[in-house]
Short mmCIF file of C-alpha atoms in Angstrom, two decimals:
data_model
loop_
_atom_site.label_atom_id
_atom_site.label_comp_id
_atom_site.label_asym_id
_atom_site.label_seq_id
_atom_site.Cartn_x
_atom_site.Cartn_y
_atom_site.Cartn_z
CA MET A 967 196.48 11.14 11.75
CA VAL A 968 198.69 9.71 9.32
CA LEU A 969 199.67 5.83 9.11
CA GLU A 970 203.43 5.42 7.92
CA GLY A 971 204.42 1.69 6.33
CA ASN A 972 207.15 -0.27 6.32
CA PRO A 973 207.47 -0.70 2.30
CA GLU A 974 209.03 -4.06 3.28
CA VAL A 975 206.17 -5.48 5.36
CA GLY A 976 205.48 -9.09 4.43
CA SER A 977 209.13 -8.68 2.37
CA SER A 978 212.56 -10.55 3.33
CA ARG A 979 213.26 -7.94 5.84
CA THR A 980 214.22 -9.82 8.87
CA SER A 981 216.22 -8.04 11.12
CA ASP A 982 213.12 -8.08 13.64
CA LEU A 983 215.21 -11.88 14.54
CA GLN A 984 217.49 -12.76 12.53
CA HIS A 985 217.70 -17.04 12.71
CA PRO A 986 220.12 -19.51 10.32
CA GLU A 987 217.28 -21.26 10.00
CA ASN A 988 215.33 -19.23 8.05
CA SER A 989 218.18 -19.13 5.53
CA GLY A 990 217.53 -20.29 1.68
CA SER A 991 214.27 -20.78 -0.76
CA CYS A 992 210.74 -22.84 0.31
CA LEU A 993 207.98 -23.76 -1.60
CA LEU A 994 203.97 -22.74 -1.89
CA SER A 995 203.66 -26.31 -2.22
CA SER A 996 201.60 -27.09 0.89
CA PRO A 997 199.92 -24.68 3.79
CA GLY A 998 202.41 -22.72 5.92
CA GLU A 999 205.15 -23.45 3.83
CA ASP A 1000 207.48 -20.17 2.61
CA ALA A 1001 206.62 -18.56 -0.63
CA GLN A 1002 208.22 -19.29 -4.03
CA PRO A 1003 210.28 -16.07 -5.28
CA GLY A 1004 207.52 -14.53 -7.56
CA GLU A 1005 204.39 -16.36 -5.87
CA GLU A 1006 201.37 -13.76 -4.73
CA PRO A 1007 201.92 -13.85 -0.48
CA ILE A 1008 199.11 -14.53 1.36
CA LYS A 1009 197.50 -11.81 2.48
CA TYR A 1010 196.55 -11.88 5.80
CA GLY A 1011 194.36 -8.55 6.39
CA GLU A 1012 194.16 -5.26 5.89
CA LEU A 1013 194.62 -2.21 8.27
CA ILE A 1014 192.72 0.69 7.59
CA VAL A 1015 192.90 4.22 8.97
CA LEU A 1016 189.56 5.93 10.42
CA GLY A 1017 190.55 9.14 8.54
CA CYS A 1018 191.63 12.25 10.86
CA CYS A 1019 191.90 15.58 8.39
CA GLU A 1020 195.02 17.83 8.50
CA GLU A 1021 194.42 21.44 6.78
CA GLY A 1022 195.93 21.72 3.10
CA GLY A 1023 198.58 24.08 2.97
CA GLU A 1024 197.66 25.69 -0.37
CA GLU A 1025 195.07 28.04 -0.84
CA THR A 1026 192.28 26.52 -2.02
CA GLU A 1027 189.51 28.02 -4.86
CA ALA A 1028 187.54 28.33 -2.25
CA GLN A 1029 189.70 30.89 -0.50
CA ARG A 1030 190.12 33.42 -3.06
CA GLY A 1031 186.49 33.46 -3.82
CA GLU A 1032 186.53 31.36 -7.19
CA VAL A 1033 184.19 29.13 -5.73
CA PRO A 1034 182.91 29.86 -1.90
CA GLY A 1035 182.79 27.40 0.81
CA PRO A 1036 184.95 25.52 3.42
CA ARG A 1037 188.77 25.22 3.80
CA ALA A 1038 190.18 22.11 2.14
CA HIS A 1039 190.99 18.95 3.73
CA SER A 1040 193.68 16.44 2.58
CA CYS A 1041 192.00 13.23 4.27
CA TYR A 1042 192.10 9.45 4.16
CA ASN A 1043 188.78 9.54 2.39
CA GLY A 1044 190.56 6.38 0.35
CA CYS A 1045 194.03 8.10 0.10
CA LEU A 1046 195.94 10.89 1.54
CA ALA A 1047 195.28 13.73 -0.77
CA SER A 1048 198.87 13.49 -1.46
CA GLY A 1049 199.03 9.99 -3.18
CA ASP A 1050 199.84 7.17 -1.28
CA LYS A 1051 203.48 7.30 -1.43
CA GLY A 1052 206.68 5.10 0.36
CA ARG A 1053 205.71 4.85 3.78
CA ARG A 1054 202.82 7.76 4.21
CA ARG A 1055 199.46 5.40 3.46
CA SER A 1056 195.77 5.34 4.41
CA ARG A 1057 195.11 1.84 4.60
CA LEU A 1058 197.86 -1.00 4.21
CA ALA A 1059 197.91 -4.95 3.56
CA LEU A 1060 200.06 -7.90 6.01
CA SER A 1061 201.10 -10.67 4.14
CA ARG A 1062 203.32 -13.98 4.69
CA ARG A 1063 206.46 -13.42 5.26
CA PRO A 1064 209.16 -15.34 3.14
CA HIS A 1065 210.37 -16.24 6.77
CA ALA A 1066 208.71 -16.29 10.04
CA ASN A 1067 209.42 -13.65 12.28
CA GLY A 1068 207.37 -14.20 15.33
CA VAL A 1069 207.79 -15.21 18.80
CA LYS A 1070 206.42 -16.74 21.83
CA PRO A 1071 207.38 -16.74 25.36
CA ASP A 1072 210.06 -19.78 26.74
CA VAL A 1073 211.48 -19.13 30.34
CA MET A 1074 210.29 -16.42 33.12
CA HIS A 1075 213.63 -15.57 34.89
CA HIS A 1076 213.11 -13.81 38.70
CA ILE A 1077 215.87 -11.09 38.85
CA SER A 1078 216.83 -8.35 41.33
CA THR A 1079 215.77 -5.05 39.04
CA PRO A 1080 219.91 -3.37 39.20
CA LEU A 1081 220.47 -5.88 36.74
CA VAL A 1082 217.48 -5.99 34.48
CA SER A 1083 220.01 -4.06 31.74
CA LYS A 1084 222.43 -6.48 31.97
CA ALA A 1085 220.02 -9.60 31.55
CA LEU A 1086 218.53 -7.64 28.26
CA SER A 1087 221.71 -6.92 26.72
CA ASN A 1088 221.06 -10.26 24.24
CA ARG A 1089 219.28 -8.09 21.54
CA GLY A 1090 218.76 -11.16 19.57
CA GLN A 1091 216.41 -12.00 22.63
CA HIS A 1092 213.09 -10.76 22.22
CA SER A 1093 211.69 -10.55 25.89
CA ILE A 1094 209.07 -8.76 28.63
CA SER A 1095 210.68 -6.70 31.81
CA TYR A 1096 207.88 -6.41 34.61
CA THR A 1097 209.19 -4.25 37.37
CA LEU A 1098 207.57 -5.07 40.95
CA SER A 1099 210.30 -3.68 42.57
CA ARG A 1100 213.53 -1.99 42.73
CA SER A 1101 214.90 -5.02 44.34
CA HIS A 1102 211.99 -7.43 42.06
CA SER A 1103 211.78 -8.17 38.77
CA VAL A 1104 210.59 -10.69 36.74
CA ILE A 1105 211.93 -10.73 32.92
CA VAL A 1106 210.37 -13.42 30.45
CA GLU A 1107 212.16 -14.47 27.63
CA TYR A 1108 210.15 -15.22 24.03
CA THR A 1109 211.64 -17.57 21.18
CA HIS A 1110 211.48 -18.18 17.97
CA ASP A 1111 207.77 -19.28 16.31
CA SER A 1112 208.06 -20.78 12.89
CA ASP A 1113 204.24 -21.01 12.75
CA THR A 1114 204.20 -16.66 12.86
CA ASP A 1115 204.68 -13.44 10.81
CA MET A 1116 204.96 -10.36 13.70
CA PHE A 1117 203.69 -7.37 12.67
CA GLN A 1118 204.55 -3.99 14.88
CA ILE A 1119 202.41 -0.59 14.85
CA GLY A 1120 203.81 2.62 16.95
CA ARG A 1121 205.06 6.21 16.63
CA SER A 1122 208.49 5.23 16.68
CA THR A 1123 209.63 5.64 12.99
CA GLU A 1124 212.61 3.04 14.44
CA ASN A 1125 213.28 0.09 12.05
CA MET A 1126 211.32 -2.88 13.99
CA ILE A 1127 208.25 -0.81 13.51
CA ASP A 1128 206.29 -1.24 10.35
CA PHE A 1129 203.01 0.78 10.67
CA VAL A 1130 204.58 4.28 11.51
CA VAL A 1131 201.07 6.15 13.34
CA THR A 1132 201.31 9.72 14.17
CA ASP A 1133 197.65 10.89 15.58
CA THR A 1134 196.30 15.06 15.09
CA SER A 1135 192.83 16.56 16.86
CA PRO A 1136 189.91 15.08 15.43
CA GLY A 1137 188.08 17.47 11.86
CA GLY A 1138 191.95 18.28 11.32
CA GLY A 1139 195.06 20.27 13.01
CA ALA A 1140 197.83 17.55 12.77
CA THR A 1141 200.16 17.32 16.30
CA GLU A 1142 202.63 16.83 14.51
CA GLY A 1143 206.15 18.00 14.98
CA PRO A 1144 208.47 18.76 17.93
CA SER A 1145 206.37 19.71 20.33
CA ALA A 1146 203.79 17.55 18.99
CA GLN A 1147 202.46 15.48 22.52
CA SER A 1148 201.94 12.69 20.73
CA THR A 1149 199.20 9.53 22.79
CA ILE A 1150 200.31 6.43 21.39
CA SER A 1151 202.89 4.82 22.55
CA ARG A 1152 205.99 4.37 20.93
CA TYR A 1153 205.58 0.74 20.14
CA ALA A 1154 201.85 0.59 20.43
CA CYS A 1155 201.12 -2.93 19.91
CA ARG A 1156 201.75 -6.19 17.93
CA ILE A 1157 199.66 -8.06 15.74
CA LEU A 1158 200.60 -12.15 15.31
CA CYS A 1159 199.27 -13.63 12.37
CA ASP A 1160 199.30 -17.53 11.33
CA ARG A 1161 201.32 -18.75 8.66
CA ARG A 1162 199.15 -21.42 8.23
CA PRO A 1163 195.39 -21.62 6.84
CA PRO A 1164 193.04 -20.02 8.73
CA TYR A 1165 195.77 -17.40 8.96
CA THR A 1166 194.51 -15.89 12.54
CA ALA A 1167 195.26 -12.87 13.50
CA ARG A 1168 195.52 -11.70 16.90
CA ILE A 1169 196.78 -8.37 18.68
CA TYR A 1170 199.11 -7.94 21.85
CA ALA A 1171 199.76 -4.21 23.39
CA ALA A 1172 202.82 -2.89 23.56
CA GLY A 1173 205.67 -4.02 21.29
CA PHE A 1174 209.61 -5.05 21.02
CA ASP A 1175 212.00 -1.82 20.84
CA ALA A 1176 215.68 -2.04 19.45
CA SER A 1177 217.04 -3.92 21.75
CA SER A 1178 213.93 -6.72 21.67
CA ASN A 1179 212.36 -6.23 24.53
CA ILE A 1180 209.26 -4.16 25.94
CA PHE A 1181 209.85 -2.57 29.37
CA LEU A 1182 206.88 -2.49 31.81
CA GLY A 1183 207.96 -0.24 34.71
CA GLU A 1184 207.43 -0.14 38.37
CA ARG A 1185 203.85 2.19 37.81
CA ALA A 1186 202.46 0.73 34.82
CA ALA A 1187 199.80 -2.26 35.41
CA LYS A 1188 200.93 -5.19 35.99
CA TRP A 1189 200.17 -8.54 37.58
CA ARG A 1190 200.58 -12.37 38.53
CA THR A 1191 198.46 -14.63 36.89
CA PRO A 1192 195.97 -17.51 38.65
CA ASP A 1193 198.47 -19.85 36.61
CA GLY A 1194 201.72 -18.12 37.83
CA LEU A 1195 202.69 -16.21 34.54
CA MET A 1196 203.23 -12.63 34.20
CA ASP A 1197 200.77 -9.97 32.46
CA GLY A 1198 200.34 -6.25 31.70
CA LEU A 1199 199.00 -2.98 30.04
CA THR A 1200 200.55 -0.66 28.70
CA THR A 1201 200.19 3.22 29.44
CA ASN A 1202 197.66 4.44 27.40
CA GLY A 1203 196.49 1.12 26.61
CA VAL A 1204 195.54 -0.70 23.17
CA LEU A 1205 191.16 -1.12 22.54
CA VAL A 1206 189.84 -3.12 21.02
CA MET A 1207 185.74 -3.41 19.51
CA HIS A 1208 184.14 -6.58 17.55
CA PRO A 1209 181.28 -6.34 15.71
CA ALA A 1210 178.14 -8.12 16.66
CA GLY A 1211 177.46 -9.96 13.92
CA GLY A 1212 180.62 -9.42 11.75
CA PHE A 1213 181.28 -6.32 8.99
CA SER A 1214 178.26 -6.98 7.14
CA GLU A 1215 174.86 -5.24 6.86
CA ASP A 1216 173.96 -6.94 9.99
CA SER A 1217 176.47 -5.36 11.64
CA ALA A 1218 176.23 -4.00 15.39
CA PRO A 1219 178.73 -2.22 17.44
CA GLY A 1220 180.48 -4.55 19.77
CA VAL A 1221 182.03 -3.59 23.21
CA TRP A 1222 184.83 -1.90 23.54
CA ARG A 1223 187.64 -3.82 25.65
CA GLU A 1224 191.38 -3.69 26.52
CA ILE A 1225 193.59 -5.83 25.26
CA SER A 1226 196.69 -6.56 27.93
CA VAL A 1227 200.53 -7.28 26.78
CA CYS A 1228 200.35 -11.28 26.27
CA GLY A 1229 196.98 -11.15 24.27
CA ASN A 1230 194.12 -11.35 27.45
CA VAL A 1231 190.51 -9.03 27.17
CA TYR A 1232 189.93 -7.03 30.08
CA THR A 1233 187.03 -5.01 30.62
CA LEU A 1234 187.93 -0.93 30.11
CA ARG A 1235 189.75 0.83 33.29
CA ASP A 1236 188.15 3.86 34.71
CA SER A 1237 190.52 6.07 32.41
CA ARG A 1238 193.01 4.90 29.61
CA SER A 1239 195.93 5.29 31.89
CA ALA A 1240 193.94 4.45 35.53
CA GLN A 1241 196.66 1.30 37.71
CA GLN A 1242 193.61 -0.67 38.90
CA ARG A 1243 192.73 -3.00 35.60
CA GLY A 1244 189.73 -3.96 33.96
CA LYS A 1245 187.54 -7.05 34.98
CA LEU A 1246 189.07 -10.50 32.88
CA VAL A 1247 186.74 -11.51 30.15
CA GLU A 1248 187.19 -14.88 29.70
CA ASN A 1249 184.69 -15.64 27.17
CA GLU A 1250 186.77 -13.34 24.59
CA SER A 1251 189.83 -13.66 22.73
CA ASN A 1252 192.39 -11.25 21.12
CA VAL A 1253 191.66 -12.61 17.40
CA LEU A 1254 191.02 -10.22 14.86
CA GLN A 1255 187.74 -10.52 13.42
CA ASP A 1256 186.08 -8.90 10.12
CA GLY A 1257 185.96 -4.95 11.11
CA SER A 1258 186.91 -5.41 14.37
CA LEU A 1259 188.66 -1.56 14.99
CA ILE A 1260 191.76 -0.94 17.16
CA ASP A 1261 192.30 2.24 19.20
CA LEU A 1262 195.57 3.52 19.73
CA CYS A 1263 194.97 6.39 21.62
CA GLY A 1264 195.24 8.59 19.12
CA ALA A 1265 194.60 6.80 15.71
CA THR A 1266 191.52 4.40 15.38
CA LEU A 1267 193.00 1.25 12.95
CA LEU A 1268 189.91 -1.16 11.03
CA TRP A 1269 190.93 -5.06 10.48
CA ARG A 1270 189.23 -6.07 7.22
CA THR A 1271 190.03 -9.95 6.40
CA PRO A 1272 190.51 -10.92 2.50
CA ALA A 1273 187.39 -12.26 2.55
CA GLY A 1274 185.55 -9.65 3.94
CA LEU A 1275 186.89 -7.57 1.49
CA LEU A 1276 185.84 -9.45 -0.83
CA ARG A 1277 181.98 -8.55 0.27
CA ALA A 1278 182.77 -4.68 -0.08
CA PRO A 1279 182.43 -2.74 -2.87
CA THR A 1280 184.83 -2.50 -5.43
CA LEU A 1281 186.46 0.79 -6.78
CA LYS A 1282 184.83 0.24 -9.86
CA GLN A 1283 181.60 -0.32 -8.04
CA LEU A 1284 181.67 3.40 -5.91
CA GLU A 1285 182.48 4.17 -9.40
CA ALA A 1286 179.57 3.54 -11.11
CA GLN A 1287 177.18 4.54 -8.34
CA ARG A 1288 179.12 8.42 -9.17
CA GLN A 1289 178.31 7.78 -12.44
CA GLU A 1290 174.52 6.44 -12.20
CA ALA A 1291 173.86 9.47 -9.61
CA ASN A 1292 175.20 12.50 -12.10
CA ALA A 1293 173.14 10.72 -14.91
CA ALA A 1294 170.20 11.09 -12.46
CA ARG A 1295 171.10 15.22 -13.66
CA PRO A 1296 169.54 15.80 -10.33
CA GLN A 1297 168.89 19.72 -10.15
CA CYS A 1298 169.42 22.57 -7.40
CA PRO A 1299 165.60 22.93 -6.87
CA VAL A 1300 166.00 26.90 -6.15
CA GLY A 1301 168.42 27.59 -9.19
CA LEU A 1302 167.77 24.54 -11.68
CA SER A 1303 170.88 24.10 -12.48
CA THR A 1304 172.24 20.40 -12.97
CA LEU A 1305 174.41 19.22 -10.37
CA ALA A 1306 177.00 16.88 -10.12
CA PHE A 1307 179.39 14.70 -8.19
CA PRO A 1308 183.17 15.31 -9.39
CA SER A 1309 185.68 12.58 -9.99
CA PRO A 1310 187.48 11.13 -7.89
CA ALA A 1311 190.25 11.48 -9.81
CA ARG A 1312 190.06 15.37 -9.77
CA GLY A 1313 191.41 14.88 -5.63
CA ARG A 1314 190.31 16.91 -3.36
CA THR A 1315 190.50 21.03 -3.47
CA ALA A 1316 187.87 22.93 -3.06
CA PRO A 1317 183.93 22.15 -4.31
CA ASP A 1318 182.90 22.23 -7.68
CA LYS A 1319 180.66 24.57 -9.01
CA GLN A 1320 178.39 21.80 -10.05
CA GLN A 1321 178.72 19.99 -6.78
CA PRO A 1322 175.53 18.93 -4.70
CA TRP A 1323 174.95 20.75 -0.81
CA VAL A 1324 173.21 19.39 1.70
CA TYR A 1325 171.56 21.39 4.58
CA VAL A 1326 172.50 19.12 6.99
CA ARG A 1327 168.84 19.67 9.29
CA CYS A 1328 166.77 18.02 6.81
CA GLY A 1329 169.01 16.80 3.79
CA HIS A 1330 167.59 19.00 1.13
CA VAL A 1331 169.78 18.62 -1.56
CA HIS A 1332 170.91 22.15 -3.32
CA GLY A 1333 173.65 23.72 -5.53
CA TYR A 1334 175.27 26.42 -3.77
CA HIS A 1335 174.35 29.95 -3.07
CA GLY A 1336 174.71 32.61 -0.75
CA TRP A 1337 171.72 33.19 0.97
CA GLY A 1338 169.75 32.09 3.35
CA CYS A 1339 173.05 33.43 6.30
CA ARG A 1340 171.40 33.42 10.20
CA ARG A 1341 174.58 34.43 11.05
CA GLU A 1342 173.45 34.77 14.90
CA ARG A 1343 172.99 31.57 14.92
CA GLY A 1344 176.31 30.79 13.94
CA PRO A 1345 179.07 31.46 11.05
CA GLN A 1346 178.18 28.44 9.01
CA GLU A 1347 173.92 28.53 9.71
CA ARG A 1348 172.19 28.65 6.98
CA GLU A 1349 167.71 28.53 6.34
CA CYS A 1350 166.92 25.52 3.56
CA PRO A 1351 164.62 28.03 1.49
CA LEU A 1352 162.69 23.71 0.90
CA CYS A 1353 161.75 23.86 4.59
CA ARG A 1354 163.28 26.30 6.78
CA LEU A 1355 164.98 24.53 9.36
CA VAL A 1356 168.32 26.53 10.33
CA GLY A 1357 171.66 24.27 9.71
CA PRO A 1358 175.14 24.17 8.40
CA TYR A 1359 175.64 23.65 4.96
CA VAL A 1360 178.17 21.96 3.56
CA PRO A 1361 179.04 20.18 0.22
CA LEU A 1362 178.86 16.62 0.02
CA TRP A 1363 181.56 14.46 -1.22
CA LEU A 1364 181.13 10.58 -2.04
CA GLY A 1365 183.35 8.12 0.41
CA GLN A 1366 185.97 6.88 -1.73
CA GLU A 1367 187.17 4.45 1.26
CA ALA A 1368 185.54 1.33 -0.09
CA GLY A 1369 186.86 -0.78 3.19
CA LEU A 1370 185.09 1.19 5.19
CA CYS A 1371 181.35 0.06 3.52
CA LEU A 1372 179.52 -2.56 4.84
CA ASP A 1373 177.23 -3.19 1.58
CA PRO A 1374 177.35 -1.80 -2.10
CA GLY A 1375 174.56 -0.32 -1.14
CA PRO A 1376 173.55 3.42 -3.20
CA PRO A 1377 175.10 6.47 -1.80
CA SER A 1378 171.81 8.12 -0.18
CA HIS A 1379 173.27 9.11 2.95
CA ALA A 1380 175.38 11.34 4.91
CA PHE A 1381 177.34 11.94 7.36
CA ALA A 1382 176.64 15.16 9.63
CA PRO A 1383 178.05 17.95 9.42
CA CYS A 1384 181.17 17.17 6.97
CA GLY A 1385 178.83 15.81 4.46
CA HIS A 1386 180.70 12.38 3.28
CA VAL A 1387 178.08 10.20 1.08
CA CYS A 1388 177.79 6.24 1.74
CA SER A 1389 175.27 3.78 1.60
CA GLU A 1390 172.58 4.05 4.35
CA LYS A 1391 173.60 0.50 6.07
CA THR A 1392 176.82 2.18 6.78
CA ALA A 1393 176.51 5.60 7.18
CA ARG A 1394 173.72 3.91 10.34
CA TYR A 1395 176.20 1.51 11.64
CA TRP A 1396 179.35 3.84 11.94
CA ALA A 1397 176.45 7.18 13.63
CA GLN A 1398 175.59 4.47 16.02
CA THR A 1399 179.48 3.18 16.45
CA PRO A 1400 181.55 5.03 19.72
CA LEU A 1401 184.86 5.40 19.50
CA PRO A 1402 187.59 6.58 21.77
CA HIS A 1403 188.63 9.90 22.11
CA GLY A 1404 191.08 11.27 25.46
CA THR A 1405 191.10 9.68 28.26
CA HIS A 1406 187.72 8.13 28.95
CA ALA A 1407 185.48 10.07 26.24
CA PHE A 1408 183.40 8.38 22.92
CA HIS A 1409 182.16 9.65 20.33
CA ALA A 1410 181.05 8.21 16.90
CA ALA A 1411 182.81 10.28 14.40
CA CYS A 1412 182.85 10.17 10.47
CA PRO A 1413 185.10 6.91 9.59
CA PHE A 1414 186.10 9.17 6.49
CA CYS A 1415 187.32 11.65 7.61
CA GLY A 1416 187.40 11.66 11.24
CA ALA A 1417 184.70 14.53 12.14
CA TRP A 1418 182.53 13.81 15.42
CA LEU A 1419 179.07 13.41 14.56
CA THR A 1420 175.81 15.78 15.17
CA GLY A 1421 172.62 15.72 15.14
CA GLU A 1422 170.01 13.63 16.80
CA HIS A 1423 170.59 10.74 14.36
CA GLY A 1424 174.44 11.88 13.39
CA CYS A 1425 173.30 10.92 9.60
CA ILE A 1426 170.91 12.26 6.98
CA ARG A 1427 169.11 11.18 4.07
CA LEU A 1428 169.85 13.26 1.14
CA ILE A 1429 166.29 14.25 -0.57
CA PHE A 1430 167.32 14.88 -4.33
CA GLN A 1431 165.20 16.85 -7.13
CA GLY A 1432 165.18 15.56 -10.68
CA PRO A 1433 165.06 17.40 -14.07
CA LEU A 1434 161.68 19.04 -14.34
CA ASP A 1435 161.70 17.78 -18.40
#
């Protein structure tokens, strides 16, 4: 998947909603007031793409035979292979806008369906249209909310979408292009953030289109709530999972729920596009927490709060761990060559000659070698020379997206079968977290590259051999 960020997110762009009272400068002298020019904007949080790889276009050293190994990939392991540039990036910060552009429900109208298009002709008026039948529709008008900022996410490249998301198949193979059949909605969801402390962020299904409208057609799941209001679900839905215990060393995966257009929480439908909604979960809310996962049926995003990111390891810490691991001079137990993790600055192309490789069934770490092939078991199957277990043999790559890590622990575990390395608690958390796939399936996946996890535990403890001297 590719996440494209509007470079003006949190900037003075107010094309989403123009109001004359928003003109002029404001001071940051008290909570909720607008920032003074030059002031660092308040950060609400960050969205991080859980990685799906897409194969690199150029032939690598591995393909040319200089360094044996698998085809290189560009994945969301910290940033895109070509770098986070312009509207293409792997993580995006949501910051307080100079002027509020949030909206809130105001007036509800009952109208004849053929007259809906005329009623919605005012582009400056945000509204949601619920088509109940060919002759009856309900329109809910929204009004400006000076207390919130709105950010929209979807597949559309129109200006009102702040973050443009496209999807790829797990483990590689982009589906972008004219013939791509994306399951992500053009206007997938919207996030409203309070401009006053504690800067609460809430998620809602569906986003407003270029005409400032949301349409729920006759076939869409929709209903009248007990208090007489309207609500509904989008075609493939917006799913959210809040981790139990927060996003920390003590975290455990939560339960996946579906978020409605009005932000209510429901149990999952029988399939993503079923017309029958799930049951209302009254004791849960659409408030995003540190570590909340947002699934758009083709792309999964992780929400990190500023406080949560302060507990996450920094890039300097990750680099210090890499250097410390290399300073221990791990050796290949057979070839006796010294192994070393490559610098992230080198980029992920083909495996380096000193790259550590691992047998993913047992965890024994070696340098690259060409023996032990068991092609009768599969093209990637190798027999470990130490314990004789047969399984995939892959290079190890340090996970570089710090926001995906639960703690700053040492890089002791790797995901199977991709070989991305992180701390034990980070590896075990993601290996236990089922991510939505397709219309009703769930699979645990590597958060760095999106590969589906295999084996009994989905991750392995790495067994290094120290230097003989």
